[in-house]
Coordinates of C-alpha atoms in Angstrom, one line a residue:
M1060 CA 19.5 6.3 1.3
T1061 CA 20.0 5.1 -2.2
V1062 CA 17.2 3.7 -3.8
H1063 CA 18.1 0.0 -6.2
N1064 CA 16.6 -0.3 -9.8
F1065 CA 16.3 -4.7 -10.0
H1066 CA 16.0 -4.9 -14.2
H1067 CA 14.6 -9.1 -15.0
K1068 CA 14.9 -9.3 -18.6
Q1069 CA 12.5 -12.3 -19.1
P1070 CA 9.2 -11.8 -20.0
F1071 CA 6.4 -10.9 -17.0
T1072 CA 2.8 -12.5 -17.4
L1073 CA 0.3 -10.8 -16.0
E1074 CA -2.7 -12.4 -14.4
S1075 CA -4.9 -10.9 -17.0
G1076 CA -2.2 -13.1 -19.9
A1077 CA -1.1 -9.9 -20.3
V1078 CA 2.9 -10.2 -21.0
L1079 CA 5.3 -7.1 -20.2
P1080 CA 8.8 -7.9 -22.2
E1081 CA 10.3 -6.7 -19.1
L1082 CA 10.1 -5.8 -15.5
H1083 CA 12.1 -3.2 -13.3
V1084 CA 11.6 -3.3 -9.4
A1085 CA 12.9 -0.4 -7.9
Y1086 CA 13.2 -1.1 -3.8
H1087 CA 15.0 0.1 -1.3
T1088 CA 17.1 -2.3 1.9
Y1089 CA 18.5 -1.4 5.5
G1090 CA 20.6 -3.6 7.6
T1091 CA 23.0 -6.6 7.0
L1092 CA 21.4 -9.7 5.8
N1093 CA 22.7 -12.4 8.4
P1094 CA 24.7 -14.9 7.9
T1095 CA 21.8 -17.6 8.4
G1096 CA 19.7 -14.9 5.8
S1097 CA 16.9 -15.2 9.3
N1098 CA 16.3 -11.6 10.5
V1099 CA 14.9 -10.5 7.1
V1100 CA 11.2 -8.1 7.4
W1101 CA 9.7 -7.3 4.1
I1102 CA 7.5 -3.9 4.1
C1103 CA 5.1 -4.0 1.6
H1104 CA 3.4 0.3 1.2
A1105 CA 0.2 1.3 0.3
L1106 CA -1.3 3.4 -2.5
T1107 CA 0.8 5.5 -3.2
A1108 CA 4.5 5.6 -1.2
N1109 CA 7.4 4.3 -2.7
S1110 CA 9.8 1.8 -1.2
D1111 CA 11.7 4.6 1.3
V1112 CA 9.5 3.4 4.0
M1113 CA 12.3 4.8 7.0
D1114 CA 10.7 8.5 4.7
W1115 CA 7.3 7.6 5.6
W1116 CA 7.0 5.3 8.5
K1117 CA 10.3 5.9 10.3
G1118 CA 8.3 6.2 13.7
L1119 CA 8.1 2.3 13.2
I1120 CA 11.7 1.6 11.6
G1121 CA 14.9 2.2 13.5
P1122 CA 17.4 1.9 15.4
G1123 CA 15.8 0.8 19.2
Q1124 CA 12.4 0.2 17.4
A1125 CA 10.4 -2.6 16.8
I1126 CA 11.8 -3.1 13.1
D1127 CA 15.6 -2.0 13.2
P1128 CA 18.1 -1.9 10.8
E1129 CA 21.0 -2.5 13.5
K1130 CA 19.7 -6.1 13.7
D1131 CA 17.0 -6.5 10.5
F1132 CA 17.8 -6.8 6.7
I1133 CA 14.9 -4.5 6.0
V1134 CA 13.6 -4.2 2.2
C1135 CA 10.6 -2.8 0.6
A1136 CA 9.7 -2.3 -2.6
N1137 CA 7.7 -0.6 -5.7
I1138 CA 4.9 -2.0 -6.8
L1139 CA 4.2 -3.0 -9.7
G1140 CA 2.4 0.4 -11.5
S1141 CA 3.9 2.9 -9.3
C1142 CA 5.0 6.2 -10.7
Y1143 CA 8.5 5.3 -8.5
G1144 CA 10.9 3.6 -10.5
S1145 CA 8.9 -0.3 -11.1
S1146 CA 7.3 -0.4 -14.3
G1147 CA 4.6 1.1 -14.4
P1148 CA 2.2 3.9 -16.9
L1149 CA 5.5 6.2 -16.3
S1150 CA 8.5 3.0 -17.5
H1151 CA 9.3 2.8 -21.2
N1152 CA 8.1 0.1 -23.7
P1153 CA 10.7 -1.5 -25.5
A1154 CA 8.2 -2.4 -27.9
T1155 CA 8.2 1.4 -28.5
G1156 CA 10.9 3.2 -27.2
Q1157 CA 8.2 5.6 -25.5
P1158 CA 6.4 5.4 -21.8
Y1159 CA 3.4 3.3 -21.3
F1160 CA 1.2 6.1 -20.4
H1161 CA -2.4 4.8 -20.4
S1162 CA -1.7 1.3 -22.7
F1163 CA -0.2 -0.1 -19.9
P1164 CA -1.8 -3.4 -18.8
K1165 CA -4.2 -4.1 -16.0
I1166 CA -2.5 -5.1 -13.0
T1167 CA -3.6 -7.0 -9.9
I1168 CA -2.6 -8.0 -6.0
R1169 CA -1.2 -10.8 -7.1
D1170 CA 1.0 -10.2 -9.9
M1171 CA 2.3 -7.3 -7.7
V1172 CA 3.2 -10.1 -5.5
S1173 CA 5.1 -11.7 -8.3
A1174 CA 7.4 -8.9 -9.0
H1175 CA 8.2 -9.1 -5.1
V1176 CA 9.2 -12.6 -5.0
L1177 CA 11.2 -12.7 -8.3
L1178 CA 12.9 -9.5 -6.1
R1179 CA 13.4 -12.3 -3.1
Q1180 CA 15.1 -14.7 -5.4
H1181 CA 17.6 -11.9 -7.2
L1182 CA 18.1 -10.6 -3.4
G1183 CA 19.3 -14.3 -3.0
V1184 CA 16.3 -14.4 0.4
Q1185 CA 15.5 -17.9 1.8
Q1186 CA 12.7 -17.2 4.0
V1187 CA 10.7 -13.4 5.6
K1188 CA 10.8 -13.5 8.8
L1189 CA 7.9 -10.8 9.1
L1190 CA 5.9 -9.7 6.1
L1191 CA 4.4 -6.1 7.5
G1192 CA 2.0 -3.8 5.4
G1193 CA -1.6 -1.9 6.0
S1194 CA -4.1 -1.1 3.9
M1195 CA -3.2 -1.8 0.3
G1196 CA 0.4 -3.5 1.7
G1197 CA -1.6 -5.7 4.0
Y1198 CA -3.2 -7.6 0.7
Q1199 CA 0.1 -8.6 -1.4
A1200 CA 1.0 -10.0 2.4
L1201 CA -1.9 -11.6 2.7
E1202 CA -1.4 -13.2 -1.4
W1203 CA 2.0 -14.0 -0.4
A1204 CA 1.5 -15.9 2.9
L1205 CA -0.6 -17.4 0.6
L1206 CA 2.0 -17.9 -2.4
E1207 CA 5.3 -18.9 -0.5
P1208 CA 4.2 -20.1 2.6
T1209 CA 7.0 -21.9 3.4
V1210 CA 8.7 -18.3 2.9
I1211 CA 7.4 -16.1 5.1
Q1212 CA 8.1 -17.0 8.3
R1213 CA 5.5 -14.4 10.3
L1214 CA 2.8 -11.2 9.3
G1215 CA 2.0 -8.2 10.2
L1216 CA -1.1 -7.2 9.3
L1217 CA -2.9 -3.1 9.8
C1218 CA -5.9 -1.6 8.6
T1219 CA -6.2 -4.1 5.4
G1220 CA -9.2 -7.2 4.7
A1221 CA -9.1 -10.1 2.4
S1222 CA -10.5 -9.1 0.4
E1223 CA -11.4 -5.6 -1.6
S1224 CA -15.2 -3.9 0.0
A1225 CA -18.1 -2.9 -1.9
W1226 CA -17.5 0.3 0.6
S1227 CA -13.8 0.6 -0.6
I1228 CA -15.0 0.1 -4.7
A1229 CA -18.1 2.6 -4.7
I1230 CA -15.4 5.2 -3.7
H1231 CA -12.6 3.8 -6.0
T1232 CA -15.1 4.3 -8.6
A1233 CA -15.9 7.9 -7.3
Q1234 CA -12.1 9.1 -7.5
R1235 CA -11.6 7.4 -11.0
L1236 CA -15.0 9.1 -12.7
A1237 CA -12.9 12.5 -11.0
I1238 CA -9.9 11.3 -13.0
E1239 CA -11.8 10.4 -16.2
A1240 CA -13.5 13.6 -16.1
D1241 CA -10.1 15.2 -16.7
T1242 CA -10.2 15.3 -20.5
T1243 CA -6.1 15.1 -20.5
W1244 CA -6.0 11.6 -18.7
Q1245 CA -5.3 9.7 -21.6
D1246 CA -2.7 12.3 -23.1
D1247 CA 0.8 10.8 -23.4
H1248 CA 2.2 12.9 -21.1
Y1249 CA 3.6 12.9 -17.6
A1250 CA 1.0 15.6 -16.5
A1251 CA -1.5 13.8 -18.0
G1252 CA -5.3 13.8 -15.6
A1253 CA -3.3 16.5 -12.6
K1254 CA -6.8 18.2 -12.1
G1255 CA -8.8 14.8 -11.8
L1256 CA -6.0 13.5 -9.4
K1257 CA -6.2 16.1 -7.2
A1258 CA -10.0 15.3 -7.6
A1259 CA -9.5 11.8 -6.6
R1260 CA -7.2 12.4 -3.7
A1261 CA -10.2 14.8 -2.0
I1262 CA -12.1 12.0 -1.9
G1263 CA -9.7 9.9 -0.5
M1264 CA -8.8 12.4 2.4
L1265 CA -12.3 12.4 3.1
T1266 CA -12.2 8.5 3.6
Y1267 CA -8.7 8.2 5.3
R1268 CA -9.8 10.2 7.8
N1269 CA -12.6 10.8 9.9
Y1270 CA -15.6 13.3 11.0
Q1271 CA -14.7 13.8 13.9
T1272 CA -11.3 14.3 12.5
F1273 CA -11.9 17.1 10.6
V1274 CA -13.9 18.5 13.3
R1275 CA -11.1 18.8 15.4
T1276 CA -8.6 20.3 13.3
Q1277 CA -10.4 22.1 10.5
S1278 CA -13.1 23.6 12.1
D1279 CA -13.0 27.5 11.7
P1280 CA -13.3 29.9 14.9
D1281 CA -15.1 32.9 12.8
N1282 CA -17.9 32.3 13.0
E1283 CA -18.5 35.6 10.7
K1284 CA -17.2 33.2 7.6
T1285 CA -18.9 32.6 4.1
D1286 CA -16.2 31.3 2.0
H1287 CA -12.2 30.3 2.4
F1288 CA -12.9 27.9 4.4
R1289 CA -9.7 26.0 6.3
A1290 CA -10.9 22.9 5.1
S1291 CA -11.3 23.8 2.0
S1292 CA -8.0 24.7 2.1
Y1293 CA -6.9 21.7 3.6
I1294 CA -8.1 19.4 0.5
E1295 CA -7.2 22.2 -2.1
Y1296 CA -3.5 21.8 -0.6
Q1297 CA -3.6 17.5 0.0
G1298 CA -4.6 17.5 -3.5
D1299 CA -2.3 19.9 -4.8
K1300 CA 1.0 17.7 -3.2
L1301 CA -0.4 14.6 -4.6
V1302 CA -0.7 16.2 -7.9
K1303 CA 3.3 17.1 -7.6
R1304 CA 4.4 13.9 -6.2
F1305 CA 2.2 11.4 -8.4
N1306 CA 1.0 10.7 -11.8
A1307 CA -3.0 10.4 -12.1
Q1308 CA -2.7 6.8 -14.4
S1309 CA -0.7 5.2 -11.9
Y1310 CA -3.2 6.0 -9.6
W1311 CA -6.1 5.2 -11.5
L1312 CA -4.5 2.0 -12.5
L1313 CA -3.8 1.2 -8.7
S1314 CA -7.2 1.4 -8.3
K1315 CA -7.9 -0.9 -10.1
A1316 CA -5.9 -3.6 -8.9
M1317 CA -7.1 -3.0 -5.3
D1318 CA -11.1 -3.3 -6.3
S1319 CA -9.5 -6.2 -7.8
H1320 CA -8.4 -7.8 -4.1
N1321 CA -10.1 -11.1 -3.3
I1322 CA -7.8 -13.5 -1.6
S1323 CA -10.5 -16.5 -2.9
R1324 CA -10.8 -16.1 -6.6
G1325 CA -9.0 -18.9 -8.1
R1326 CA -8.6 -21.3 -4.5
N1327 CA -12.2 -23.1 -4.9
T1328 CA -12.8 -21.3 -1.2
D1329 CA -14.5 -18.6 0.5
L1330 CA -12.7 -16.1 2.3
A1331 CA -12.5 -18.2 5.7
G1332 CA -11.7 -21.7 3.5
A1333 CA -8.5 -19.6 2.0
L1334 CA -7.9 -17.5 5.4
A1335 CA -7.6 -20.9 7.3
L1336 CA -4.9 -21.7 4.5
I1337 CA -2.3 -19.4 6.4
S1338 CA -0.6 -21.5 8.6
Q1339 CA 2.1 -18.5 9.9
P1340 CA 0.9 -16.8 13.0
A1341 CA -0.4 -13.0 12.5
L1342 CA -0.7 -10.0 14.2
I1343 CA -4.0 -7.8 12.6
V1344 CA -4.6 -4.3 13.8
G1345 CA -7.6 -2.7 13.6
I1346 CA -8.1 1.4 14.3
T1347 CA -10.8 1.6 16.2
S1348 CA -11.8 4.9 13.5
D1349 CA -11.2 3.7 10.1
I1350 CA -13.6 4.0 8.4
L1351 CA -12.3 2.8 4.9
C1352 CA -11.3 0.2 6.9
P1353 CA -13.3 -0.4 9.4
P1354 CA -12.4 -3.4 12.7
E1355 CA -14.9 -5.4 11.4
E1356 CA -12.3 -6.4 8.4
Q1357 CA -9.2 -6.9 10.3
L1358 CA -11.8 -9.1 12.8
F1359 CA -12.6 -11.1 9.9
L1360 CA -8.8 -12.2 9.7
S1361 CA -8.3 -12.4 13.4
Q1362 CA -11.2 -14.8 13.6
H1363 CA -10.6 -16.9 10.2
I1364 CA -6.8 -17.1 10.6
P1365 CA -5.5 -20.4 12.5
Q1366 CA -2.4 -18.3 14.4
A1367 CA -3.6 -14.8 14.9
T1368 CA -3.2 -12.2 17.2
Y1369 CA -5.9 -9.2 17.1
H1370 CA -4.9 -5.2 18.8
E1371 CA -7.5 -2.6 18.4
I1372 CA -6.3 0.7 18.9
D1373 CA -8.1 3.3 20.0
S1374 CA -7.2 6.2 17.9
T1375 CA -9.2 9.3 16.2
Y1376 CA -6.5 9.3 13.2
G1377 CA -9.1 7.0 11.4
H1378 CA -7.5 4.9 8.0
D1379 CA -4.1 7.1 8.5
G1380 CA -3.7 6.0 12.1
F1381 CA -1.7 2.7 11.1
L1382 CA 1.2 5.3 10.0
I1383 CA 0.5 7.8 12.6
E1384 CA 0.3 5.5 15.8
F1385 CA 3.3 4.5 16.0
E1386 CA 4.1 4.5 19.0
K1387 CA 1.1 1.9 20.0
I1388 CA 2.3 0.0 16.7
N1389 CA 5.5 -0.8 18.2
R1390 CA 4.6 -1.3 21.4
I1391 CA 2.6 -4.1 20.0
L1392 CA 5.0 -5.6 17.6
K1393 CA 7.4 -5.9 20.0
S1394 CA 5.2 -8.3 22.7
W1395 CA 4.4 -9.8 19.7
M1396 CA 7.8 -10.4 18.2
C1397 CA 9.4 -11.5 21.9

């Protein structure tokens, strides 16, 4: 599937008041919009993913799966601030003709959702049958459900929360410190901050999995070893892998956006009150071993969203379970959508 690019040629005002002179949104679609426009499934992706959702969530999306391009019109848009085609640090500033790099303005989850809305309008989508997101994708879904309650029909929320926790903010701060320790991170070139990004990814990997996962999969059978441990090699590999496909300035920017996530901000209520405003039926899924966004955050959602259904998956995969346990998620989603 070829990636598409939506070019919004009008100024785009961010929540901060900063203005982008134009907006680009990279996106993928799968399937065909039916005559009534009632078969749209919109998927919001997480931190370092892209709009090609059938690549990174192929176990959940495909013929015969809960989300089926033979029946559904599936849309996934690359988030604002990313480095996969949407406006972000690597895109060109029309005022200078050069990439923004570190000068790209700070953004919020609500800014990402505002970009999604412009794309929705461009595609002629009047209603979204199911809005689905895991982790940071769930942040977008929650904000969008509140912004356009008559457009969004149902919500699927996995390993996500109503606001960024102090725990996650602390993790992101540590990751940004790692990036900032790389003296190149603010330089005007595509590889700026690469070593810092590798270290930030290493920190992140510790939260995407957990103690049990690392002990089970990365322990060394050689009791005489004093260096070059399997767990160390794994972390090095994951860091290098991200550096090859992502950008440090985007990572820094997007981690700031996650920190700003709080659906009660500006709504003259607390988190419980904001969740009570969500009128759509919502499927909420937690992973027992998730230490980044633990089940207590999904339980809070289910307790305060009026039409919520909660499922907890017993899995050892931690936060990444929402990407890995697709067979269990498929069964839950199919049953709930009936």
